[in-house]
Coordinates of C-alpha atoms and ligand atoms in Angstrom, one line a residue:
Chain A
X1 CA 0.0 0.0 0.0
X2 CA 0.9 3.6 -0.2
X3 CA 0.6 6.6 1.9
X4 CA 1.5 10.1 0.9
X5 CA 1.9 13.2 3.1
X6 CA 2.3 16.7 2.2
X7 CA 5.3 18.5 4.1
X8 CA 4.2 22.4 4.2
X9 CA 7.4 24.6 3.8
X10 CA 9.0 26.4 6.6
X11 CA 5.8 25.5 9.1
X12 CA 7.4 24.4 12.3
X13 CA 4.0 24.3 13.9
X14 CA 3.4 21.0 11.7
X15 CA 7.0 19.5 11.8
X16 CA 6.9 15.8 12.4
X17 CA 3.6 15.4 11.6
X18 CA 4.1 13.4 8.5
X19 CA 6.5 11.0 9.9
X20 CA 4.3 10.6 12.9
X21 CA 1.5 9.3 10.7
X22 CA 3.9 7.2 8.9
X23 CA 5.1 5.8 12.0
X24 CA 1.6 5.3 13.3
X25 CA 0.4 3.5 10.0
X26 CA 3.4 1.0 10.2
X27 CA 2.5 0.2 13.8
X28 CA -1.1 -0.6 12.9
X29 CA 0.5 -3.0 10.2
X30 CA 2.5 -4.7 13.2
X31 CA 5.8 -3.7 11.3
X32 CA 8.5 -4.8 14.1
X33 CA 9.1 -1.9 16.9
X34 CA 12.7 -1.7 15.9
X35 CA 12.0 -1.1 12.3
X36 CA 9.1 1.5 13.0
X37 CA 11.6 3.3 15.0
X38 CA 14.3 3.6 12.3
X39 CA 11.8 4.4 9.7
X40 CA 10.3 7.0 11.7
X41 CA 13.8 8.5 12.5
X42 CA 15.0 8.6 8.8
X43 CA 11.5 10.1 7.9
X44 CA 11.7 12.8 10.2
X45 CA 14.9 13.8 9.0
X46 CA 13.8 13.9 5.6
X47 CA 10.6 15.5 6.4
X48 CA 12.6 18.4 8.4
X49 CA 15.1 18.9 5.5
X50 CA 12.0 19.6 3.2
X51 CA 10.4 21.8 5.5
X52 CA 13.9 23.5 6.3
X53 CA 15.8 23.6 3.3
X54 CA 13.5 23.2 0.4
X55 CA 10.1 24.8 1.1
X56 CA 8.2 21.7 1.4
X57 CA 7.8 18.4 -0.5
X58 CA 5.8 15.2 -0.5
X59 CA 6.8 12.0 1.1
X60 CA 5.8 8.6 0.3
X61 CA 5.7 5.4 1.8
X62 CA 5.3 2.3 -0.2
X63 CA 4.8 -0.7 2.2
X64 CA 4.7 -4.3 1.3
X65 CA 4.7 -7.0 3.6
X66 CA 8.3 -7.2 3.7
X67 CA 9.5 -3.8 2.9
X68 CA 9.1 -0.6 3.5
X69 CA 10.2 2.4 1.1
X70 CA 10.4 6.2 1.7
X71 CA 10.9 8.6 -0.5
X72 CA 11.0 12.5 0.2
X73 CA 10.6 14.7 -3.0
X74 CA 11.0 18.5 -3.0
X75 CA 11.4 21.0 -5.8
X76 CA 13.8 23.2 -3.7
X77 CA 17.2 24.5 -4.6
X78 CA 19.1 21.2 -4.7
X79 CA 22.4 20.5 -3.2
X80 CA 25.4 21.3 -5.0
X81 CA 27.9 19.2 -3.1
X82 CA 26.5 15.9 -2.1
X83 CA 29.6 14.7 -0.3
X84 CA 29.7 17.8 1.7
X85 CA 26.0 17.6 2.8
X86 CA 26.6 14.0 3.7
X87 CA 29.1 15.1 6.1
X88 CA 28.2 15.0 9.9
X89 CA 27.8 18.2 11.4
X90 CA 27.8 19.8 7.9
X91 CA 24.8 22.2 8.0
X92 CA 23.5 25.7 6.0
X93 CA 20.8 26.1 8.2
X94 CA 19.9 29.7 9.1
X95 CA 20.6 31.1 12.8
X96 CA 16.8 31.4 13.4
X97 CA 16.5 27.6 12.7
X98 CA 19.2 26.8 14.5
X99 CA 17.9 28.6 17.3
X100 CA 15.0 26.4 17.3
X101 CA 17.2 23.5 17.8
X102 CA 17.6 22.0 14.3
X103 CA 20.6 22.2 11.9
X104 CA 22.9 20.0 13.6
X105 CA 24.2 18.6 10.5
X106 CA 23.1 15.0 11.2
X107 CA 20.2 14.8 9.1
X108 CA 21.6 13.1 6.0
X109 CA 24.0 11.0 7.8
X110 CA 21.5 9.5 10.1
X111 CA 18.9 8.7 7.4
X112 CA 21.9 6.7 6.0
X113 CA 22.7 4.8 9.2
X114 CA 19.1 4.0 9.9
X115 CA 18.2 2.9 6.7
X116 CA 19.1 -0.5 4.8
X117 CA 19.5 1.6 1.6
X118 CA 19.9 5.1 1.0
X119 CA 20.1 7.0 -2.2
X120 CA 19.9 10.4 -3.2
X121 CA 19.3 12.1 -6.4
X122 CA 19.7 15.9 -6.5
X123 CA 19.7 18.6 -9.2
X124 CA 20.7 22.2 -8.4
X125 CA 17.7 24.7 -8.8
X126 CA 15.3 21.5 -9.5
X127 CA 15.1 19.6 -6.5
X128 CA 15.7 16.6 -4.4
X129 CA 14.6 13.1 -4.2
X130 CA 15.7 10.7 -1.0
X131 CA 14.8 7.4 -1.2
X132 CA 15.2 5.0 2.0
X133 CA 14.7 1.4 2.0
X134 CA 13.7 -0.9 5.0
X135 CA 13.8 -4.5 5.1
X136 CA 11.1 -5.8 7.7
X137 CA 13.2 -8.3 9.8
Chain B
X1 CA -3.1 -10.9 21.6
X2 CA -3.8 -12.5 25.0
X3 CA -6.3 -11.7 27.5
X4 CA -4.7 -13.3 30.4
X5 CA -3.3 -9.9 30.7
X6 CA -4.1 -8.4 34.2
X7 CA -5.2 -5.3 35.4
X8 CA -6.3 -3.9 38.4
X9 CA -8.4 -0.7 37.4
X10 CA -12.2 -1.5 37.1
X11 CA -15.6 0.3 36.4
X12 CA -18.3 0.3 39.0
X13 CA -21.0 -0.2 36.5
X14 CA -23.8 1.4 38.8
X15 CA -21.9 4.6 39.6
X16 CA -20.5 5.0 35.8
X17 CA -22.8 7.9 33.9
X18 CA -21.3 7.3 30.8
X19 CA -19.6 10.8 30.5
X20 CA -16.6 10.5 28.6
X21 CA -13.9 11.7 31.2
X22 CA -12.0 8.4 31.6
X23 CA -12.1 8.0 27.8
X24 CA -10.5 11.3 27.1
X25 CA -7.8 11.0 29.7
X26 CA -6.4 7.6 29.3
X27 CA -3.2 7.8 27.6
X28 CA -3.1 4.4 26.0
X29 CA -6.9 4.8 24.9
X30 CA -8.0 1.8 26.5
X31 CA -11.5 2.9 27.6
X32 CA -14.6 3.0 25.3
X33 CA -18.2 3.8 26.7
X34 CA -20.7 1.3 25.2
X35 CA -24.0 1.0 26.0
X36 CA -24.0 4.1 28.3
X37 CA -21.0 2.6 30.6
X38 CA -17.2 2.6 30.7
X39 CA -15.5 -0.5 29.4
X40 CA -11.9 -1.1 29.8
X41 CA -9.9 -2.8 26.8
X42 CA -7.4 -5.1 29.3
X43 CA -4.8 -5.5 26.7
X44 CA -4.4 -1.8 26.6
X45 CA -4.7 -1.0 30.4
X46 CA -1.6 0.1 31.9
X47 CA -3.0 0.4 35.4
X48 CA -1.9 4.1 35.7
X49 CA -5.0 5.4 37.2
X50 CA -5.4 8.3 35.5
X51 CA -9.3 7.5 35.1
X52 CA -9.7 6.9 38.9
X53 CA -8.4 10.6 39.2
X54 CA -10.6 11.9 36.3
X55 CA -13.8 9.9 37.0
X56 CA -16.5 12.8 38.3
X57 CA -18.8 10.1 39.9
X58 CA -15.9 7.8 41.4
X59 CA -16.8 4.9 39.3
X60 CA -13.3 4.0 38.7
X61 CA -11.5 2.0 41.0
X62 CA -8.9 -0.9 41.3
X63 CA -8.6 -4.3 43.1
X64 CA -6.5 -4.3 46.1
X65 CA -6.2 -6.2 49.3
X66 CA -7.8 -5.2 52.5
X67 CA -6.2 -5.6 56.0
X68 CA -8.2 -8.7 56.6
X69 CA -6.1 -10.6 53.7
X70 CA -3.2 -10.6 56.1
X71 CA -5.3 -12.9 58.5
X72 CA -4.1 -15.9 56.3
X73 CA -0.6 -15.6 57.5
X74 CA 0.6 -16.1 60.7
X75 CA 3.4 -13.4 60.5
X76 CA 2.9 -10.4 58.8
X77 CA 5.6 -7.8 57.7
X78 CA 4.8 -4.6 56.0
X79 CA 7.0 -2.6 53.9
X80 CA 6.6 1.3 54.6
X81 CA 7.1 3.5 51.4
X82 CA 8.2 7.0 51.5
X83 CA 5.1 7.9 50.0
X84 CA 3.4 6.8 53.1
X85 CA 5.6 9.1 55.4
X86 CA 5.0 12.0 53.1
X87 CA 1.0 11.6 54.2
X88 CA 2.1 13.1 57.4
X89 CA 4.3 16.3 58.6
X90 CA 7.9 16.0 59.2
X91 CA 7.1 16.5 62.7
X92 CA 5.7 13.3 63.1
X93 CA 8.4 11.0 63.9
X94 CA 8.7 7.7 61.7
X95 CA 8.5 5.5 65.1
X96 CA 4.9 6.9 65.6
X97 CA 4.2 5.8 61.9
X98 CA 5.7 2.4 62.7
X99 CA 4.2 1.8 65.8
X100 CA 1.0 2.9 64.1
X101 CA 1.1 -0.1 61.8
X102 CA 1.9 -2.3 64.5
X103 CA -1.2 -1.4 66.0
X104 CA -2.9 -2.2 62.7
X105 CA -2.0 -5.9 63.0
X106 CA 1.7 -5.9 61.6
X107 CA 4.3 -8.1 63.5
X108 CA 6.8 -6.3 62.0
X109 CA 7.9 -3.2 59.7
X110 CA 10.5 -2.8 56.8
X111 CA 11.7 0.4 56.1
X112 CA 11.4 0.5 52.2
X113 CA 14.2 3.5 52.2
X114 CA 16.7 1.1 52.9
X115 CA 15.9 -0.9 49.7
X116 CA 16.2 2.3 47.8
X117 CA 19.6 2.9 49.0
X118 CA 20.6 -0.6 47.6
X119 CA 18.8 -0.1 44.3
X120 CA 20.4 3.5 43.8
X121 CA 23.9 2.0 44.4
X122 CA 22.9 -0.7 41.7
X123 CA 21.7 2.1 39.3
X124 CA 24.7 4.3 39.7
X125 CA 27.0 1.3 39.0
X126 CA 24.9 0.3 36.0
X127 CA 25.1 3.7 34.6
X128 CA 28.6 4.3 35.3
X129 CA 29.6 1.1 33.3
X130 CA 27.4 1.6 30.4
X131 CA 29.2 1.3 27.5
X132 CA 27.9 1.8 24.1
X133 CA 24.2 1.0 23.5
X134 CA 21.3 3.5 23.1
X135 CA 20.7 6.2 25.7
X136 CA 19.0 7.3 27.6
X137 CA 18.8 4.3 30.1
X138 CA 15.3 4.2 31.3
X139 CA 14.4 3.9 35.0
X140 CA 12.5 0.8 36.1
X141 CA 10.9 1.8 39.3
X142 CA 7.3 2.9 37.9
X143 CA 5.4 0.0 37.0
X144 CA 2.5 2.1 35.1
X145 CA 5.5 3.5 32.9
X146 CA 7.1 -0.2 32.4
X147 CA 3.7 -1.2 31.0
X148 CA 3.3 1.7 29.1
X149 CA 6.6 1.0 27.2
X150 CA 5.3 -2.5 26.8
X151 CA 2.1 -1.6 24.7
X152 CA 3.2 1.7 23.4
X153 CA 7.0 2.1 23.1
X154 CA 8.4 -1.6 22.9
X155 CA 11.3 -0.4 20.6
X156 CA 12.8 1.0 23.8
X157 CA 12.7 -2.2 26.2
X158 CA 16.3 -2.6 25.8
X159 CA 16.9 0.9 27.3
X160 CA 15.0 0.1 30.4
X161 CA 17.6 -0.6 33.3
X162 CA 17.7 -4.2 34.5
X163 CA 17.1 -3.5 38.4
X164 CA 14.3 -4.3 40.6
X165 CA 12.0 -1.9 42.0
X166 CA 12.7 -1.2 45.8
X167 CA 9.5 -2.7 46.6
X168 CA 10.4 -6.1 45.1
X169 CA 13.9 -6.2 46.1
X170 CA 12.9 -5.6 49.7
X171 CA 10.2 -8.3 49.5
X172 CA 12.6 -10.8 48.6
X173 CA 14.9 -9.9 51.3
X174 CA 12.4 -9.5 54.0
X175 CA 10.8 -12.8 53.2
X176 CA 14.2 -14.9 53.4
X177 CA 15.3 -13.0 56.6
X178 CA 12.0 -13.6 58.6
X179 CA 11.7 -17.2 57.5
X180 CA 14.8 -17.7 59.1
X181 CA 14.7 -15.6 62.0
X182 CA 11.3 -16.8 63.0
X183 CA 11.6 -20.3 61.8
X184 CA 8.7 -20.2 59.6
X185 CA 8.2 -21.7 56.1
X186 CA 7.3 -19.4 53.2
X187 CA 3.6 -19.5 52.9
X188 CA 3.1 -18.4 56.5
X189 CA 4.9 -15.1 56.1
X190 CA 3.0 -12.4 54.4
X191 CA 4.8 -9.4 53.1
X192 CA 2.3 -6.6 52.3
X193 CA 3.1 -3.2 50.4
X194 CA 1.0 -0.1 51.2
X195 CA 0.8 1.1 47.7
X196 CA -0.1 4.6 46.4
X197 CA -1.1 2.9 43.0
X198 CA -3.0 0.3 41.5
X199 CA 0.0 -0.3 39.2
X200 CA 2.0 -1.6 41.9
X201 CA -0.8 -3.9 43.1
X202 CA -1.1 -5.5 39.7
X203 CA 2.9 -5.7 39.5
X204 CA 2.3 -8.3 42.5
X205 CA -0.5 -10.2 40.9
X206 CA 1.3 -10.2 37.5
X207 CA 4.8 -8.9 37.4
X208 CA 6.7 -7.6 34.7
X209 CA 9.9 -7.0 36.2
X210 CA 10.7 -9.6 38.7
X211 CA 10.6 -13.3 38.2
X212 CA 8.9 -14.3 41.2
X213 CA 7.4 -11.8 43.6
X214 CA 7.8 -12.5 47.4
X215 CA 4.7 -9.9 47.9
X216 CA 1.7 -11.1 49.3
X217 CA -0.1 -8.0 48.1
X218 CA -0.7 -4.7 48.3
X219 CA -3.1 -2.5 50.8
X220 CA -4.0 1.1 49.4
X221 CA -2.5 3.9 51.2
X222 CA -5.9 5.6 51.3
X223 CA -7.9 2.9 52.7
X224 CA -5.8 2.5 55.8
X225 CA -4.9 6.1 56.2
X226 CA -8.0 7.1 58.4
X227 CA -7.5 4.0 60.5
X228 CA -3.6 4.6 60.7
X229 CA -4.2 8.4 61.7
X230 CA -6.6 7.2 64.4
X231 CA -4.3 4.6 66.1
X232 CA -1.2 7.0 65.6
X233 CA -2.9 9.4 67.8
X234 CA -2.3 7.4 71.0
X235 CA 0.7 5.5 70.0
X236 CA 3.5 5.5 72.1
X237 CA 6.4 3.9 70.4
X238 CA 7.7 0.8 72.0
X239 CA 11.1 0.9 73.2
X240 CA 14.0 0.2 71.1
X241 CA 11.5 0.1 68.2
X242 CA 14.0 1.7 66.2
X243 CA 16.6 -0.7 66.9
X244 CA 14.1 -3.6 65.6
X245 CA 13.5 -1.8 62.2
X246 CA 16.2 -1.5 59.3
X247 CA 15.8 1.7 58.0
X248 CA 17.8 3.5 55.0
X249 CA 19.0 6.9 54.7
X250 CA 17.5 10.0 53.9
X251 CA 18.3 9.2 49.8
X252 CA 16.5 6.2 50.5
X253 CA 13.3 8.2 51.4
X254 CA 13.7 10.6 48.6
X255 CA 12.6 7.9 46.0
X256 CA 9.1 8.9 47.2
X257 CA 9.1 12.1 45.1
X258 CA 10.5 13.3 42.0
X259 CA 14.1 13.4 41.4
X260 CA 14.8 11.3 44.4
X261 CA 15.8 8.2 42.6
X262 CA 18.3 10.5 40.5
X263 CA 19.6 12.0 43.8
X264 CA 20.1 8.7 45.7
X265 CA 22.1 7.5 42.5
X266 CA 24.1 10.6 42.3
X267 CA 23.5 11.0 38.5
X268 CA 24.1 14.4 37.1
X269 CA 23.2 13.9 33.2
X270 CA 20.0 12.8 34.0
X271 CA 16.6 14.1 34.1
X272 CA 13.2 13.6 35.8
X273 CA 9.8 13.4 34.4
X274 CA 6.3 13.0 36.1
X275 CA 2.9 12.7 34.9
X276 CA 1.7 10.2 32.3
X277 CA 1.1 12.8 29.5
X278 CA 4.7 14.3 29.8
X279 CA 6.3 10.9 30.2
X280 CA 4.5 9.9 27.4
X281 CA 6.0 12.8 25.3
X282 CA 9.4 12.2 26.5
X283 CA 9.1 8.4 25.9
X284 CA 8.3 9.7 21.9
X285 CA 11.5 11.9 22.0
X286 CA 13.9 8.9 23.3
X287 CA 12.2 6.8 20.5
X288 CA 13.0 9.2 18.0
X289 CA 17.0 9.5 19.4
X290 CA 16.0 12.8 20.6
X291 CA 17.5 12.6 23.8
X292 CA 20.5 10.0 23.4
X293 CA 22.7 12.8 25.1
X294 CA 21.0 12.3 28.5
X295 CA 22.6 9.6 30.7
X296 CA 19.5 8.5 32.6
X297 CA 15.7 9.4 32.9
X298 CA 13.6 8.7 36.1
X299 CA 10.1 8.5 35.0
X300 CA 7.1 8.3 37.0
X301 CA 3.6 8.1 35.8
X302 CA 1.9 9.9 38.4
X303 CA 2.4 13.9 38.8
X304 CA 5.3 14.5 41.4
X305 CA 5.9 10.9 41.8
X306 CA 4.7 8.5 44.2
X307 CA 3.5 11.1 46.4
X308 CA 1.0 11.9 43.6
X309 CA -0.5 8.1 43.5
X310 CA -4.0 7.7 43.0
X311 CA -4.6 6.1 46.2
X312 CA -2.6 8.6 48.4
X313 CA -4.8 10.3 50.7
X314 CA -3.5 13.9 50.9
X315 CA -2.8 16.4 48.3
X316 CA 0.5 15.5 46.4
X317 CA 2.0 19.1 46.6
X318 CA 1.5 19.1 50.6
X319 CA 3.0 15.5 50.7
X320 CA 5.9 16.4 48.8
X321 CA 6.7 19.3 51.1
X322 CA 6.3 16.9 54.1
X323 CA 9.0 14.5 52.5
X324 CA 11.2 17.0 51.5
X325 CA 11.2 18.6 55.0
X326 CA 11.6 15.1 56.4
X327 CA 14.6 14.6 54.3
X328 CA 16.1 17.8 55.6
X329 CA 15.7 16.6 59.1
X330 CA 17.2 13.3 58.4
X331 CA 20.3 14.7 56.6
X332 CA 21.1 16.4 60.0
X333 CA 22.1 13.1 61.5
X334 CA 23.9 11.7 58.5
X335 CA 27.3 11.9 56.9
X336 CA 27.6 15.0 54.8
X337 CA 29.0 13.2 51.6
X338 CA 26.1 11.1 49.9
X339 CA 28.1 8.2 49.6
X340 CA 28.8 8.0 52.7
X341 CA 25.5 8.9 54.0
X342 CA 24.0 6.2 51.5
X343 CA 26.1 3.5 52.9
X344 CA 24.8 4.2 56.3
X345 CA 21.5 3.0 55.1
X346 CA 22.8 0.1 53.7
X347 CA 22.8 -2.3 56.7
X348 CA 20.8 -5.5 55.3
X349 CA 23.1 -8.7 55.4
X350 CA 22.7 -10.3 51.9
X351 CA 20.5 -8.0 50.5
X352 CA 19.4 -9.2 47.0
X353 CA 21.3 -8.3 43.8
X354 CA 18.6 -7.4 41.2
X355 CA 20.9 -9.6 38.6
X356 CA 19.2 -13.0 40.0
X357 CA 15.8 -11.9 39.9
X358 CA 15.1 -9.2 37.2
X359 CA 13.1 -10.4 34.4
X360 CA 13.2 -8.8 30.7
X361 CA 10.1 -6.9 29.8
X362 CA 8.2 -8.4 27.3
X363 CA 7.0 -6.5 24.4
X364 CA 3.1 -6.2 24.2
X365 CA 2.3 -3.9 21.1
X366 CA -1.4 -3.0 21.1
X367 CA -1.7 -1.1 17.9
X368 CA -1.6 -4.0 15.3
X369 CA -4.9 -4.1 13.4
X370 CA -4.1 -7.8 12.6
X371 CA -1.6 -10.6 12.7
X372 CA -1.4 -10.9 9.0
X373 CA 0.3 -7.9 7.4
X374 CA -1.7 -8.1 4.2
X375 CA -5.2 -8.1 6.3
X376 CA -4.0 -5.4 8.2
X377 CA -3.1 -3.1 5.0
X378 CA -6.7 -3.7 4.0
X379 CA -8.0 -2.8 7.3
X380 CA -6.0 0.4 7.5
X381 CA -6.9 1.4 4.1
X382 CA -10.7 1.0 5.1
X383 CA -9.9 2.6 8.2
X384 CA -8.7 5.6 6.2
X385 CA -12.1 5.6 4.1
X386 CA -14.1 5.4 7.2
X387 CA -12.2 8.1 9.0
X388 CA -12.7 10.6 5.8
X389 CA -16.6 10.0 6.3
X390 CA -16.2 11.1 10.2
X391 CA -16.6 14.7 11.2
X392 CA -12.9 14.7 12.6
X393 CA -13.7 16.8 15.7
X394 CA -12.7 14.3 18.4
X395 CA -16.0 15.1 20.4
X396 CA -16.3 11.5 22.0
X397 CA -19.9 11.2 22.0
X398 CA -19.5 7.9 20.0
X399 CA -17.6 6.5 23.2
X400 CA -14.4 6.5 21.4
X401 CA -11.9 9.0 22.5
X402 CA -11.6 10.5 19.0
X403 CA -12.7 9.8 15.5
X404 CA -9.7 7.7 14.6
X405 CA -10.3 5.4 17.1
X406 CA -13.8 5.2 16.2
X407 CA -12.7 4.4 12.7
X408 CA -10.3 1.6 14.0
X409 CA -13.2 0.2 16.0
X410 CA -15.5 0.3 13.2
X411 CA -13.3 -1.5 10.9
X412 CA -12.7 -3.9 13.8
X413 CA -16.3 -4.9 13.9
X414 CA -16.5 -3.1 17.3
X415 CA -18.3 -0.1 16.6
X416 CA -20.9 1.1 13.8
X417 CA -20.4 4.1 11.6
X418 CA -24.0 5.2 13.3
X419 CA -22.1 5.5 16.7
X420 CA -21.2 8.9 15.3
X421 CA -24.0 11.1 16.3
X422 CA -23.2 13.3 13.2
X423 CA -23.7 10.4 10.7
X424 CA -26.5 9.3 12.4
X425 CA -28.1 12.7 12.2
X426 CA -27.3 13.0 8.5
X427 CA -28.8 9.7 8.1
X428 CA -31.7 10.3 10.0
X429 CA -32.1 13.7 8.0
X430 CA -31.8 11.7 4.7
X431 CA -34.6 8.9 5.8
X432 CA -36.8 11.7 6.9
X433 CA -36.5 13.4 3.5
X434 CA -37.0 10.4 1.9
X435 CA -40.3 9.8 3.6
X436 CA -41.7 13.2 2.9
X437 CA -40.5 13.0 -0.7
X438 CA -42.7 9.4 -0.6
X439 CA -45.6 11.2 0.8
X440 CA -45.9 13.6 -1.8
X441 CA -45.8 11.1 -4.7
X442 CA -48.6 9.0 -3.6
X443 CA -51.3 9.3 -5.8
X444 CA -54.5 10.9 -4.5
X445 CA -56.7 8.7 -6.0
X446 CA -55.7 5.9 -3.9
X447 CA -55.2 3.4 -6.7
X448 CA -51.8 2.7 -8.4
X449 CA -51.4 2.7 -12.1
X450 CA -50.8 -1.3 -11.9
X451 CA -53.8 -1.6 -9.9
X452 CA -55.8 0.5 -12.6
X453 CA -54.6 -1.7 -15.6
X454 CA -55.4 -4.8 -13.8
X455 CA -58.8 -3.4 -13.2
X456 CA -59.2 -2.5 -16.8
X457 CA -57.9 -5.6 -17.9
X458 CA -60.8 -7.5 -15.5
X459 CA -63.1 -5.4 -16.9
X460 CA -62.3 -6.3 -20.6
X461 CA -62.7 -10.0 -20.3
Ligands
ADP1 N1 16.0 18.8 0.9 C1 17.1 19.4 0.6 N2 17.2 20.6 -0.1 C2 18.1 21.3 -0.2 N3 19.5 21.4 0.5 C3 19.5 20.4 1.4 C4 18.4 19.5 1.6 N4 18.3 18.4 2.7 C5 19.8 19.0 2.7 N5 20.3 19.7 2.4 C6 21.6 20.4 2.7 O1 22.6 19.4 3.2 C7 22.7 20.0 4.5 C8 23.1 18.9 5.5 O2 21.9 18.4 5.8 P1 21.5 17.5 7.2 O3 22.6 16.5 7.3 O4 20.3 17.0 7.1 O5 21.6 18.7 8.4 P2 20.7 20.0 8.8 O6 19.4 19.9 8.1 O7 21.0 19.8 10.1 O8 21.4 21.2 8.3 C9 21.7 20.9 4.7 O9 22.2 22.1 5.7 C10 21.6 21.6 3.7 O10 22.4 22.6 3.1
SF4_2 S1 4.5 7.1 40.1 FE1 4.8 5.7 42.0 S2 2.5 5.7 42.5 FE2 2.5 6.5 40.4 S3 1.9 4.5 39.1 FE3 4.2 4.7 39.3 S4 4.7 3.8 40.9 FE4 2.7 3.9 41.2
MG3 MG1 18.4 18.0 8.4

């Protein structure tokens, strides 16, 4: 099955709603708790990046009996140097965002760590698409 | 899901007026009003007692033992918890409270603060030696929190510290000791806990954290409070009473209210959270790895900790103040330094170490719609469709805490769409409109076309 969630740009009041609803769905499906936790963490980071860096986007969860694939897509500025962006602690988040406790530069590295397969597709001025794969076992 | 799961909270049906106060406040969405009465879904209840606090008609209560139950044993020991001391001003000496407990029929008293000192030492060592692994480490002291983790946050089970609660550890120690000293067999000795909450009582009947409990049962603090006060009024402590009772340090006493466990364990990078909704929020944060720079969290389901338990007699803020003052007085006669002070409270030879008795929490996830993931997916999709037809205002009039829960209940065959009063109203309206429409279409002649043709045919032949 497929679940789609809109991520509103820069709306911090609604931050985390998309990943929370995907988490709840996986729990209802009986996906093992550890995996739900990893999906939730990865999805949350993707959601926050779309919200903070790209003016919003769309999250899609494709769920089968043994697999969850999360895609986070936005039409934001894209990432010029992916290698640099993937480094722990690297962040271009503005000060006001950091003041809210975001922008530690751990989002992308954590997404890679918590998923079984991670890929990033980004074009400057066009947008970014992140795919995370989670096996249910 | 097994229904053999025990909980202590239950509904007094005659007293329930079907309002949805309990339904709304239940942290695990375990209550529904059906046919005008509250019903508890046993697999979801964690015995936090929030419904007992919220029910305006006192229809929510819990199974506990009464003093009569002690008559089954020839020798009874009571575990006196800090939350019990907190019911009295600091000026009331513990000796008087102990004497009062003796006058209620207990043969012996064990001061739980002693166990608090031992467990605090275990916590301190565990946290210090913790290498790697996920953080923060989560306290195991409140059984309602443990049950919340089982049903809602099973992914956090491995972060729960594998140490016994002071009560369970004390019971193991006391039982062994008393049997030896009094030369009695185990079944003759009853170890009782005067409990501030239903959760502790449930844990005695069906433990989540200790392999074999040594407690006979629990007696609610509120139920003996009046009687205890009455007998304490004339109580003159026996001579040498203090010498016959094992007591702990002021740090052990501190366990009764918030921050006490952390203070006794000497943890600095640790935090204390109380009240079930705040605990819920923090567990969510921990699950999202948002708190992994904290070493230890002390979580209590009740506001202000055990002094705020559903079964305590006096106001929790006053109780907290009482306890703080008592601690301050006790400190005056203790070594200044924490470790030395705590050590002074540890005088039990052969006090059990958790390792030998502690049980790993079992996950009991409760959200799953079906054992078969493919069926669960169908149900989830159906739930979404149903949810879209509901008004989304979470009014609770259907007896479920919110529209999402009603949608789930409908999909699970436990409720009807028309349980929603808005859907019912629109169906009634449609039905009524249909009736009006029909009534205008009834021919005034009183004969239908079909009847007329039939008549004509008969006439012709
Ligand atoms: N969806 C995105 N669109 C544009 N830039 C992004 C996006 N996601 C990440 N980035 C860039 O990569 C950097 C690192 O991202 P991340 O590791 O999540 O750290 P943080 O979000 O804390 O800055 C960001 O600061 C930003 O410059
Ligand atoms: S905080 Fe204390 S009184 Fe409240 S449920 Fe937990 S153990 Fe019982
Ligand atoms: Mg980020």
